[in-house]
Amino acid sequence: MKTLVLPAIAVTMLIGSAAPAFADVGIDIAVAPPPAHVIVAPAPRPGFVWAPGYYRWDGHSHVWVDGHFIRERRGSHWVPERWEEHHGRYHFVPGYWERG
């Protein structure tokens, strides 16, 4: 019985520890992000779209994340990551694909 229970517990712990990496966690802070870096996007690549850089919050300060190419999804367009201001607080909105 112990030989079956221990592996089950180990798998449960691994799954539980990986779940937060995929959770949609809202970030709401009182610190405005700095102005975005001015970067010229590289030339287009067939089958890819450019996701521009953005600031992420590391728990203490804003950290710049460089832009990068992502594989295109036909029939959709990329809506980039952004910070929205509401009454002096800033909410991070992750990037996502939008149909149309």
PDB file of N, CA and C in Angstrom:
ATOM      1  N   MET A   1       0.824  -1.189   0.000  1.00  0.00           N
ATOM      2  CA  MET A   1       0.000   0.000   0.000  1.00  0.00           C
ATOM      3  C   MET A   1       0.872   1.258   0.000  1.00  0.00           C
ATOM      4  N   LYS A   2       1.966   1.248   0.813  1.00  0.00           N
ATOM      5  CA  LYS A   2       2.848   2.412   0.870  1.00  0.00           C
ATOM      6  C   LYS A   2       3.467   2.696  -0.492  1.00  0.00           C
ATOM      7  N   THR A   3       3.739   1.661  -1.262  1.00  0.00           N
ATOM      8  CA  THR A   3       4.379   1.865  -2.561  1.00  0.00           C
ATOM      9  C   THR A   3       3.454   2.592  -3.534  1.00  0.00           C
ATOM     10  N   LEU A   4       2.159   2.509  -3.334  1.00  0.00           N
ATOM     11  CA  LEU A   4       1.225   3.229  -4.197  1.00  0.00           C
ATOM     12  C   LEU A   4       0.932   4.637  -3.677  1.00  0.00           C
ATOM     13  N   VAL A   5       0.915   4.809  -2.372  1.00  0.00           N
ATOM     14  CA  VAL A   5       0.559   6.095  -1.777  1.00  0.00           C
ATOM     15  C   VAL A   5       1.665   7.128  -1.975  1.00  0.00           C
ATOM     16  N   LEU A   6       2.911   6.747  -1.760  1.00  0.00           N
ATOM     17  CA  LEU A   6       4.015   7.700  -1.881  1.00  0.00           C
ATOM     18  C   LEU A   6       4.135   8.296  -3.284  1.00  0.00           C
ATOM     19  N   PRO A   7       4.085   7.495  -4.351  1.00  0.00           N
ATOM     20  CA  PRO A   7       4.133   8.104  -5.688  1.00  0.00           C
ATOM     21  C   PRO A   7       2.935   9.027  -5.945  1.00  0.00           C
ATOM     22  N   ALA A   8       1.773   8.660  -5.451  1.00  0.00           N
ATOM     23  CA  ALA A   8       0.587   9.499  -5.637  1.00  0.00           C
ATOM     24  C   ALA A   8       0.768  10.840  -4.936  1.00  0.00           C
ATOM     25  N   ILE A   9       1.336  10.835  -3.749  1.00  0.00           N
ATOM     26  CA  ILE A   9       1.583  12.072  -3.017  1.00  0.00           C
ATOM     27  C   ILE A   9       2.614  12.917  -3.764  1.00  0.00           C
ATOM     28  N   ALA A  10       3.659  12.292  -4.260  1.00  0.00           N
ATOM     29  CA  ALA A  10       4.701  13.024  -4.993  1.00  0.00           C
ATOM     30  C   ALA A  10       4.126  13.688  -6.244  1.00  0.00           C
ATOM     31  N   VAL A  11       3.294  12.961  -6.984  1.00  0.00           N
ATOM     32  CA  VAL A  11       2.683  13.520  -8.193  1.00  0.00           C
ATOM     33  C   VAL A  11       1.762  14.677  -7.829  1.00  0.00           C
ATOM     34  N   THR A  12       0.985  14.523  -6.772  1.00  0.00           N
ATOM     35  CA  THR A  12       0.085  15.592  -6.329  1.00  0.00           C
ATOM     36  C   THR A  12       0.875  16.835  -5.954  1.00  0.00           C
ATOM     37  N   MET A  13       2.001  16.656  -5.268  1.00  0.00           N
ATOM     38  CA  MET A  13       2.821  17.800  -4.875  1.00  0.00           C
ATOM     39  C   MET A  13       3.409  18.490  -6.111  1.00  0.00           C
ATOM     40  N   LEU A  14       3.849  17.712  -7.098  1.00  0.00           N
ATOM     41  CA  LEU A  14       4.404  18.297  -8.311  1.00  0.00           C
ATOM     42  C   LEU A  14       3.347  19.082  -9.081  1.00  0.00           C
ATOM     43  N   ILE A  15       2.165  18.513  -9.219  1.00  0.00           N
ATOM     44  CA  ILE A  15       1.084  19.192  -9.926  1.00  0.00           C
ATOM     45  C   ILE A  15       0.699  20.456  -9.175  1.00  0.00           C
ATOM     46  N   GLY A  16       0.584  20.367  -7.882  1.00  0.00           N
ATOM     47  CA  GLY A  16       0.216  21.525  -7.072  1.00  0.00           C
ATOM     48  C   GLY A  16       1.240  22.634  -7.150  1.00  0.00           C
ATOM     49  N   SER A  17       2.512  22.288  -7.224  1.00  0.00           N
ATOM     50  CA  SER A  17       3.540  23.321  -7.285  1.00  0.00           C
ATOM     51  C   SER A  17       3.628  23.929  -8.677  1.00  0.00           C
ATOM     52  N   ALA A  18       3.209  23.210  -9.717  1.00  0.00           N
ATOM     53  CA  ALA A  18       3.270  23.753 -11.077  1.00  0.00           C
ATOM     54  C   ALA A  18       2.049  24.605 -11.404  1.00  0.00           C
ATOM     55  N   ALA A  19       0.942  24.374 -10.747  1.00  0.00           N
ATOM     56  CA  ALA A  19      -0.297  25.081 -11.066  1.00  0.00           C
ATOM     57  C   ALA A  19      -0.177  26.595 -11.005  1.00  0.00           C
ATOM     58  N   PRO A  20       0.473  27.185 -10.009  1.00  0.00           N
ATOM     59  CA  PRO A  20       0.532  28.646  -9.973  1.00  0.00           C
ATOM     60  C   PRO A  20       1.207  29.266 -11.194  1.00  0.00           C
ATOM     61  N   ALA A  21       2.071  28.552 -11.861  1.00  0.00           N
ATOM     62  CA  ALA A  21       2.734  29.101 -13.041  1.00  0.00           C
ATOM     63  C   ALA A  21       1.738  29.353 -14.163  1.00  0.00           C
ATOM     64  N   PHE A  22       0.616  28.658 -14.161  1.00  0.00           N
ATOM     65  CA  PHE A  22      -0.372  28.799 -15.212  1.00  0.00           C
ATOM     66  C   PHE A  22      -1.592  29.588 -14.760  1.00  0.00           C
ATOM     67  N   ALA A  23      -1.655  29.943 -13.504  1.00  0.00           N
ATOM     68  CA  ALA A  23      -2.810  30.670 -12.989  1.00  0.00           C
ATOM     69  C   ALA A  23      -2.800  32.110 -13.496  1.00  0.00           C
ATOM     70  N   ASP A  24      -3.987  32.643 -13.745  1.00  0.00           N
ATOM     71  CA  ASP A  24      -4.115  34.038 -14.161  1.00  0.00           C
ATOM     72  C   ASP A  24      -4.177  34.894 -12.908  1.00  0.00           C
ATOM     73  N   VAL A  25      -3.039  35.428 -12.522  1.00  0.00           N
ATOM     74  CA  VAL A  25      -2.936  36.201 -11.299  1.00  0.00           C
ATOM     75  C   VAL A  25      -2.990  37.672 -11.655  1.00  0.00           C
ATOM     76  N   GLY A  26      -3.938  38.401 -11.058  1.00  0.00           N
ATOM     77  CA  GLY A  26      -4.038  39.832 -11.311  1.00  0.00           C
ATOM     78  C   GLY A  26      -2.999  40.586 -10.501  1.00  0.00           C
ATOM     79  N   ILE A  27      -2.393  41.580 -11.121  1.00  0.00           N
ATOM     80  CA  ILE A  27      -1.432  42.427 -10.429  1.00  0.00           C
ATOM     81  C   ILE A  27      -2.031  43.821 -10.387  1.00  0.00           C
ATOM     82  N   ASP A  28      -2.176  44.359  -9.199  1.00  0.00           N
ATOM     83  CA  ASP A  28      -2.760  45.676  -8.994  1.00  0.00           C
ATOM     84  C   ASP A  28      -1.855  46.419  -8.019  1.00  0.00           C
ATOM     85  N   ILE A  29      -1.169  47.469  -8.509  1.00  0.00           N
ATOM     86  CA  ILE A  29      -0.188  48.175  -7.682  1.00  0.00           C
ATOM     87  C   ILE A  29      -0.402  49.683  -7.778  1.00  0.00           C
ATOM     88  N   ALA A  30       0.242  50.430  -6.891  1.00  0.00           N
ATOM     89  CA  ALA A  30       0.136  51.885  -6.883  1.00  0.00           C
ATOM     90  C   ALA A  30       1.334  52.555  -7.553  1.00  0.00           C
ATOM     91  N   VAL A  31       2.220  51.781  -8.157  1.00  0.00           N
ATOM     92  CA  VAL A  31       3.437  52.313  -8.776  1.00  0.00           C
ATOM     93  C   VAL A  31       3.275  52.284 -10.296  1.00  0.00           C
ATOM     94  N   ALA A  32       3.285  53.461 -10.902  1.00  0.00           N
ATOM     95  CA  ALA A  32       3.141  53.537 -12.365  1.00  0.00           C
ATOM     96  C   ALA A  32       4.372  52.964 -13.053  1.00  0.00           C
ATOM     97  N   PRO A  33       4.180  52.277 -14.184  1.00  0.00           N
ATOM     98  CA  PRO A  33       5.351  51.807 -14.928  1.00  0.00           C
ATOM     99  C   PRO A  33       6.059  52.986 -15.583  1.00  0.00           C
ATOM    100  N   PRO A  34       7.372  52.883 -15.788  1.00  0.00           N
ATOM    101  CA  PRO A  34       8.101  53.934 -16.501  1.00  0.00           C
ATOM    102  C   PRO A  34       7.631  53.991 -17.956  1.00  0.00           C
ATOM    103  N   PRO A  35       7.996  55.044 -18.685  1.00  0.00           N
ATOM    104  CA  PRO A  35       7.659  55.081 -20.118  1.00  0.00           C
ATOM    105  C   PRO A  35       8.285  53.876 -20.832  1.00  0.00           C
ATOM    106  N   ALA A  36       7.563  53.347 -21.802  1.00  0.00           N
ATOM    107  CA  ALA A  36       8.060  52.184 -22.549  1.00  0.00           C
ATOM    108  C   ALA A  36       9.346  52.541 -23.275  1.00  0.00           C
ATOM    109  N   HIS A  37      10.210  51.561 -23.442  1.00  0.00           N
ATOM    110  CA  HIS A  37      11.432  51.751 -24.230  1.00  0.00           C
ATOM    111  C   HIS A  37      11.037  52.004 -25.678  1.00  0.00           C
ATOM    112  N   VAL A  38      11.761  52.868 -26.337  1.00  0.00           N
ATOM    113  CA  VAL A  38      11.517  53.117 -27.758  1.00  0.00           C
ATOM    114  C   VAL A  38      12.439  52.185 -28.528  1.00  0.00           C
ATOM    115  N   ILE A  39      11.835  51.177 -29.128  1.00  0.00           N
ATOM    116  CA  ILE A  39      12.602  50.164 -29.851  1.00  0.00           C
ATOM    117  C   ILE A  39      11.952  49.979 -31.215  1.00  0.00           C
ATOM    118  N   VAL A  40      12.755  50.000 -32.261  1.00  0.00           N
ATOM    119  CA  VAL A  40      12.246  49.748 -33.597  1.00  0.00           C
ATOM    120  C   VAL A  40      12.072  48.249 -33.752  1.00  0.00           C
ATOM    121  N   ALA A  41      10.857  47.847 -34.088  1.00  0.00           N
ATOM    122  CA  ALA A  41      10.590  46.415 -34.266  1.00  0.00           C
ATOM    123  C   ALA A  41      11.388  45.879 -35.447  1.00  0.00           C
ATOM    124  N   PRO A  42      11.903  44.681 -35.335  1.00  0.00           N
ATOM    125  CA  PRO A  42      12.643  44.095 -36.463  1.00  0.00           C
ATOM    126  C   PRO A  42      11.727  43.830 -37.659  1.00  0.00           C
ATOM    127  N   ALA A  43      12.337  43.573 -38.796  1.00  0.00           N
ATOM    128  CA  ALA A  43      11.578  43.279 -40.009  1.00  0.00           C
ATOM    129  C   ALA A  43      10.657  42.081 -39.767  1.00  0.00           C
ATOM    130  N   PRO A  44       9.466  42.102 -40.377  1.00  0.00           N
ATOM    131  CA  PRO A  44       8.527  40.986 -40.208  1.00  0.00           C
ATOM    132  C   PRO A  44       9.132  39.660 -40.656  1.00  0.00           C
ATOM    133  N   ARG A  45       8.672  38.595 -40.031  1.00  0.00           N
ATOM    134  CA  ARG A  45       9.085  37.232 -40.401  1.00  0.00           C
ATOM    135  C   ARG A  45       7.831  36.472 -40.798  1.00  0.00           C
ATOM    136  N   PRO A  46       7.855  35.771 -41.916  1.00  0.00           N
ATOM    137  CA  PRO A  46       6.673  35.013 -42.338  1.00  0.00           C
ATOM    138  C   PRO A  46       6.242  34.012 -41.254  1.00  0.00           C
ATOM    139  N   GLY A  47       4.942  34.032 -40.935  1.00  0.00           N
ATOM    140  CA  GLY A  47       4.404  33.091 -39.962  1.00  0.00           C
ATOM    141  C   GLY A  47       4.537  33.539 -38.517  1.00  0.00           C
ATOM    142  N   PHE A  48       5.062  34.754 -38.288  1.00  0.00           N
ATOM    143  CA  PHE A  48       5.259  35.255 -36.923  1.00  0.00           C
ATOM    144  C   PHE A  48       4.739  36.684 -36.806  1.00  0.00           C
ATOM    145  N   VAL A  49       4.418  37.098 -35.589  1.00  0.00           N
ATOM    146  CA  VAL A  49       4.065  38.486 -35.304  1.00  0.00           C
ATOM    147  C   VAL A  49       4.989  38.982 -34.198  1.00  0.00           C
ATOM    148  N   TRP A  50       5.202  40.285 -34.171  1.00  0.00           N
ATOM    149  CA  TRP A  50       6.059  40.890 -33.159  1.00  0.00           C
ATOM    150  C   TRP A  50       5.236  41.226 -31.927  1.00  0.00           C
ATOM    151  N   ALA A  51       5.633  40.710 -30.774  1.00  0.00           N
ATOM    152  CA  ALA A  51       5.028  41.073 -29.491  1.00  0.00           C
ATOM    153  C   ALA A  51       5.957  42.114 -28.872  1.00  0.00           C
ATOM    154  N   PRO A  52       5.510  43.365 -28.741  1.00  0.00           N
ATOM    155  CA  PRO A  52       6.408  44.405 -28.233  1.00  0.00           C
ATOM    156  C   PRO A  52       6.784  44.182 -26.776  1.00  0.00           C
ATOM    157  N   GLY A  53       7.863  44.822 -26.363  1.00  0.00           N
ATOM    158  CA  GLY A  53       8.302  44.718 -24.978  1.00  0.00           C
ATOM    159  C   GLY A  53       7.333  45.408 -24.033  1.00  0.00           C
ATOM    160  N   TYR A  54       7.466  45.109 -22.759  1.00  0.00           N
ATOM    161  CA  TYR A  54       6.588  45.675 -21.734  1.00  0.00           C
ATOM    162  C   TYR A  54       7.285  45.595 -20.380  1.00  0.00           C
ATOM    163  N   TYR A  55       6.744  46.295 -19.408  1.00  0.00           N
ATOM    164  CA  TYR A  55       7.257  46.203 -18.045  1.00  0.00           C
ATOM    165  C   TYR A  55       6.458  45.173 -17.264  1.00  0.00           C
ATOM    166  N   ARG A  56       7.157  44.296 -16.553  1.00  0.00           N
ATOM    167  CA  ARG A  56       6.502  43.372 -15.630  1.00  0.00           C
ATOM    168  C   ARG A  56       6.858  43.821 -14.222  1.00  0.00           C
ATOM    169  N   TRP A  57       6.069  43.431 -13.268  1.00  0.00           N
ATOM    170  CA  TRP A  57       6.303  43.772 -11.867  1.00  0.00           C
ATOM    171  C   TRP A  57       6.950  42.571 -11.203  1.00  0.00           C
ATOM    172  N   ASP A  58       8.121  42.758 -10.574  1.00  0.00           N
ATOM    173  CA  ASP A  58       8.807  41.625  -9.942  1.00  0.00           C
ATOM    174  C   ASP A  58       8.563  41.562  -8.432  1.00  0.00           C
ATOM    175  N   GLY A  59       7.608  42.347  -7.943  1.00  0.00           N
ATOM    176  CA  GLY A  59       7.312  42.361  -6.518  1.00  0.00           C
ATOM    177  C   GLY A  59       7.913  43.560  -5.813  1.00  0.00           C
ATOM    178  N   HIS A  60       8.898  44.200  -6.467  1.00  0.00           N
ATOM    179  CA  HIS A  60       9.569  45.359  -5.872  1.00  0.00           C
ATOM    180  C   HIS A  60       9.675  46.530  -6.841  1.00  0.00           C
ATOM    181  N   SER A  61       9.799  46.226  -8.124  1.00  0.00           N
ATOM    182  CA  SER A  61       9.962  47.277  -9.122  1.00  0.00           C
ATOM    183  C   SER A  61       9.562  46.752 -10.499  1.00  0.00           C
ATOM    184  N   HIS A  62       9.447  47.676 -11.436  1.00  0.00           N
ATOM    185  CA  HIS A  62       9.147  47.310 -12.816  1.00  0.00           C
ATOM    186  C   HIS A  62      10.432  46.853 -13.501  1.00  0.00           C
ATOM    187  N   VAL A  63      10.328  45.782 -14.267  1.00  0.00           N
ATOM    188  CA  VAL A  63      11.468  45.218 -14.990  1.00  0.00           C
ATOM    189  C   VAL A  63      11.074  45.094 -16.457  1.00  0.00           C
ATOM    190  N   TRP A  64      11.927  45.608 -17.345  1.00  0.00           N
ATOM    191  CA  TRP A  64      11.637  45.566 -18.768  1.00  0.00           C
ATOM    192  C   TRP A  64      11.787  44.155 -19.321  1.00  0.00           C
ATOM    193  N   VAL A  65      10.803  43.736 -20.145  1.00  0.00           N
ATOM    194  CA  VAL A  65      10.838  42.458 -20.859  1.00  0.00           C
ATOM    195  C   VAL A  65      10.934  42.808 -22.340  1.00  0.00           C
ATOM    196  N   ASP A  66      11.992  42.357 -22.999  1.00  0.00           N
ATOM    197  CA  ASP A  66      12.184  42.663 -24.417  1.00  0.00           C
ATOM    198  C   ASP A  66      11.079  42.065 -25.282  1.00  0.00           C
ATOM    199  N   GLY A  67      10.805  42.734 -26.407  1.00  0.00           N
ATOM    200  CA  GLY A  67       9.859  42.203 -27.378  1.00  0.00           C
ATOM    201  C   GLY A  67      10.419  40.939 -28.031  1.00  0.00           C
ATOM    202  N   HIS A  68       9.533  40.192 -28.660  1.00  0.00           N
ATOM    203  CA  HIS A  68       9.946  38.936 -29.289  1.00  0.00           C
ATOM    204  C   HIS A  68       8.907  38.524 -30.334  1.00  0.00           C
ATOM    205  N   PHE A  69       9.324  37.651 -31.230  1.00  0.00           N
ATOM    206  CA  PHE A  69       8.403  37.106 -32.219  1.00  0.00           C
ATOM    207  C   PHE A  69       7.634  35.937 -31.605  1.00  0.00           C
ATOM    208  N   ILE A  70       6.344  35.851 -31.951  1.00  0.00           N
ATOM    209  CA  ILE A  70       5.535  34.689 -31.556  1.00  0.00           C
ATOM    210  C   ILE A  70       4.855  34.156 -32.812  1.00  0.00           C
ATOM    211  N   ARG A  71       4.618  32.848 -32.807  1.00  0.00           N
ATOM    212  CA  ARG A  71       4.021  32.219 -33.983  1.00  0.00           C
ATOM    213  C   ARG A  71       2.617  32.780 -34.203  1.00  0.00           C
ATOM    214  N   GLU A  72       2.350  33.148 -35.442  1.00  0.00           N
ATOM    215  CA  GLU A  72       1.074  33.751 -35.790  1.00  0.00           C
ATOM    216  C   GLU A  72      -0.073  32.751 -35.639  1.00  0.00           C
ATOM    217  N   ARG A  73      -1.253  33.260 -35.336  1.00  0.00           N
ATOM    218  CA  ARG A  73      -2.482  32.462 -35.302  1.00  0.00           C
ATOM    219  C   ARG A  73      -3.417  33.073 -36.331  1.00  0.00           C
ATOM    220  N   ARG A  74      -3.615  32.357 -37.407  1.00  0.00           N
ATOM    221  CA  ARG A  74      -4.452  32.892 -38.488  1.00  0.00           C
ATOM    222  C   ARG A  74      -5.857  33.189 -37.974  1.00  0.00           C
ATOM    223  N   GLY A  75      -6.371  34.332 -38.401  1.00  0.00           N
ATOM    224  CA  GLY A  75      -7.708  34.749 -37.982  1.00  0.00           C
ATOM    225  C   GLY A  75      -7.713  35.476 -36.646  1.00  0.00           C
ATOM    226  N   SER A  76      -6.529  35.681 -36.044  1.00  0.00           N
ATOM    227  CA  SER A  76      -6.427  36.380 -34.763  1.00  0.00           C
ATOM    228  C   SER A  76      -5.293  37.393 -34.826  1.00  0.00           C
ATOM    229  N   HIS A  77      -5.346  38.369 -33.938  1.00  0.00           N
ATOM    230  CA  HIS A  77      -4.235  39.315 -33.819  1.00  0.00           C
ATOM    231  C   HIS A  77      -3.810  39.384 -32.352  1.00  0.00           C
ATOM    232  N   TRP A  78      -2.551  39.723 -32.139  1.00  0.00           N
ATOM    233  CA  TRP A  78      -1.965  39.774 -30.803  1.00  0.00           C
ATOM    234  C   TRP A  78      -2.295  41.112 -30.147  1.00  0.00           C
ATOM    235  N   VAL A  79      -2.858  41.049 -28.945  1.00  0.00           N
ATOM    236  CA  VAL A  79      -3.095  42.251 -28.140  1.00  0.00           C
ATOM    237  C   VAL A  79      -1.997  42.244 -27.073  1.00  0.00           C
ATOM    238  N   PRO A  80      -1.083  43.221 -27.120  1.00  0.00           N
ATOM    239  CA  PRO A  80       0.083  43.184 -26.230  1.00  0.00           C
ATOM    240  C   PRO A  80      -0.243  43.402 -24.748  1.00  0.00           C
ATOM    241  N   GLU A  81       0.694  42.973 -23.914  1.00  0.00           N
ATOM    242  CA  GLU A  81       0.627  43.222 -22.481  1.00  0.00           C
ATOM    243  C   GLU A  81       0.552  44.724 -22.255  1.00  0.00           C
ATOM    244  N   ARG A  82      -0.126  45.124 -21.183  1.00  0.00           N
ATOM    245  CA  ARG A  82      -0.235  46.559 -20.899  1.00  0.00           C
ATOM    246  C   ARG A  82      -0.628  46.785 -19.443  1.00  0.00           C
ATOM    247  N   TRP A  83      -0.426  48.009 -19.005  1.00  0.00           N
ATOM    248  CA  TRP A  83      -0.848  48.454 -17.675  1.00  0.00           C
ATOM    249  C   TRP A  83      -2.008  49.414 -17.859  1.00  0.00           C
ATOM    250  N   GLU A  84      -3.092  49.209 -17.103  1.00  0.00           N
ATOM    251  CA  GLU A  84      -4.239  50.113 -17.137  1.00  0.00           C
ATOM    252  C   GLU A  84      -4.332  50.830 -15.799  1.00  0.00           C
ATOM    253  N   GLU A  85      -4.552  52.136 -15.863  1.00  0.00           N
ATOM    254  CA  GLU A  85      -4.638  52.940 -14.642  1.00  0.00           C
ATOM    255  C   GLU A  85      -6.103  53.144 -14.265  1.00  0.00           C
ATOM    256  N   HIS A  86      -6.435  52.895 -13.007  1.00  0.00           N
ATOM    257  CA  HIS A  86      -7.781  53.088 -12.463  1.00  0.00           C
ATOM    258  C   HIS A  86      -7.656  53.748 -11.103  1.00  0.00           C
ATOM    259  N   HIS A  87      -8.015  55.026 -11.026  1.00  0.00           N
ATOM    260  CA  HIS A  87      -8.035  55.749  -9.747  1.00  0.00           C
ATOM    261  C   HIS A  87      -6.701  55.673  -9.004  1.00  0.00           C
ATOM    262  N   GLY A  88      -5.600  55.896  -9.716  1.00  0.00           N
ATOM    263  CA  GLY A  88      -4.285  55.924  -9.080  1.00  0.00           C
ATOM    264  C   GLY A  88      -3.653  54.560  -8.840  1.00  0.00           C
ATOM    265  N   ARG A  89      -4.301  53.485  -9.282  1.00  0.00           N
ATOM    266  CA  ARG A  89      -3.734  52.138  -9.170  1.00  0.00           C
ATOM    267  C   ARG A  89      -3.535  51.605 -10.576  1.00  0.00           C
ATOM    268  N   TYR A  90      -2.566  50.720 -10.731  1.00  0.00           N
ATOM    269  CA  TYR A  90      -2.208  50.196 -12.035  1.00  0.00           C
ATOM    270  C   TYR A  90      -2.416  48.688 -12.055  1.00  0.00           C
ATOM    271  N   HIS A  91      -3.163  48.249 -13.076  1.00  0.00           N
ATOM    272  CA  HIS A  91      -3.500  46.825 -13.206  1.00  0.00           C
ATOM    273  C   HIS A  91      -2.830  46.280 -14.462  1.00  0.00           C
ATOM    274  N   PHE A  92      -2.114  45.163 -14.305  1.00  0.00           N
ATOM    275  CA  PHE A  92      -1.436  44.522 -15.436  1.00  0.00           C
ATOM    276  C   PHE A  92      -2.409  43.629 -16.185  1.00  0.00           C
ATOM    277  N   VAL A  93      -2.453  43.802 -17.507  1.00  0.00           N
ATOM    278  CA  VAL A  93      -3.284  42.966 -18.370  1.00  0.00           C
ATOM    279  C   VAL A  93      -2.339  42.156 -19.258  1.00  0.00           C
ATOM    280  N   PRO A  94      -2.321  40.824 -19.107  1.00  0.00           N
ATOM    281  CA  PRO A  94      -1.426  39.997 -19.927  1.00  0.00           C
ATOM    282  C   PRO A  94      -1.811  40.073 -21.409  1.00  0.00           C
ATOM    283  N   GLY A  95      -0.851  39.825 -22.292  1.00  0.00           N
ATOM    284  CA  GLY A  95      -1.125  39.777 -23.716  1.00  0.00           C
ATOM    285  C   GLY A  95      -1.992  38.568 -24.048  1.00  0.00           C
ATOM    286  N   TYR A  96      -2.726  38.684 -25.154  1.00  0.00           N
ATOM    287  CA  TYR A  96      -3.616  37.579 -25.544  1.00  0.00           C
ATOM    288  C   TYR A  96      -3.944  37.681 -27.032  1.00  0.00           C
ATOM    289  N   TRP A  97      -4.426  36.578 -27.569  1.00  0.00           N
ATOM    290  CA  TRP A  97      -4.876  36.531 -28.964  1.00  0.00           C
ATOM    291  C   TRP A  97      -6.338  36.901 -29.015  1.00  0.00           C
ATOM    292  N   GLU A  98      -6.697  37.744 -29.987  1.00  0.00           N
ATOM    293  CA  GLU A  98      -8.084  38.154 -30.161  1.00  0.00           C
ATOM    294  C   GLU A  98      -8.500  37.828 -31.584  1.00  0.00           C
ATOM    295  N   ARG A  99      -9.654  37.224 -31.723  1.00  0.00           N
ATOM    296  CA  ARG A  99     -10.146  36.867 -33.060  1.00  0.00           C
ATOM    297  C   ARG A  99     -10.517  38.122 -33.835  1.00  0.00           C
ATOM    298  N   GLY A 100     -10.256  38.056 -35.136  1.00  0.00           N
ATOM    299  CA  GLY A 100     -10.686  39.166 -35.987  1.00  0.00           C
ATOM    300  C   GLY A 100      -9.609  40.011 -36.534  1.00  0.00           C
TER     301      GLY A 100
END
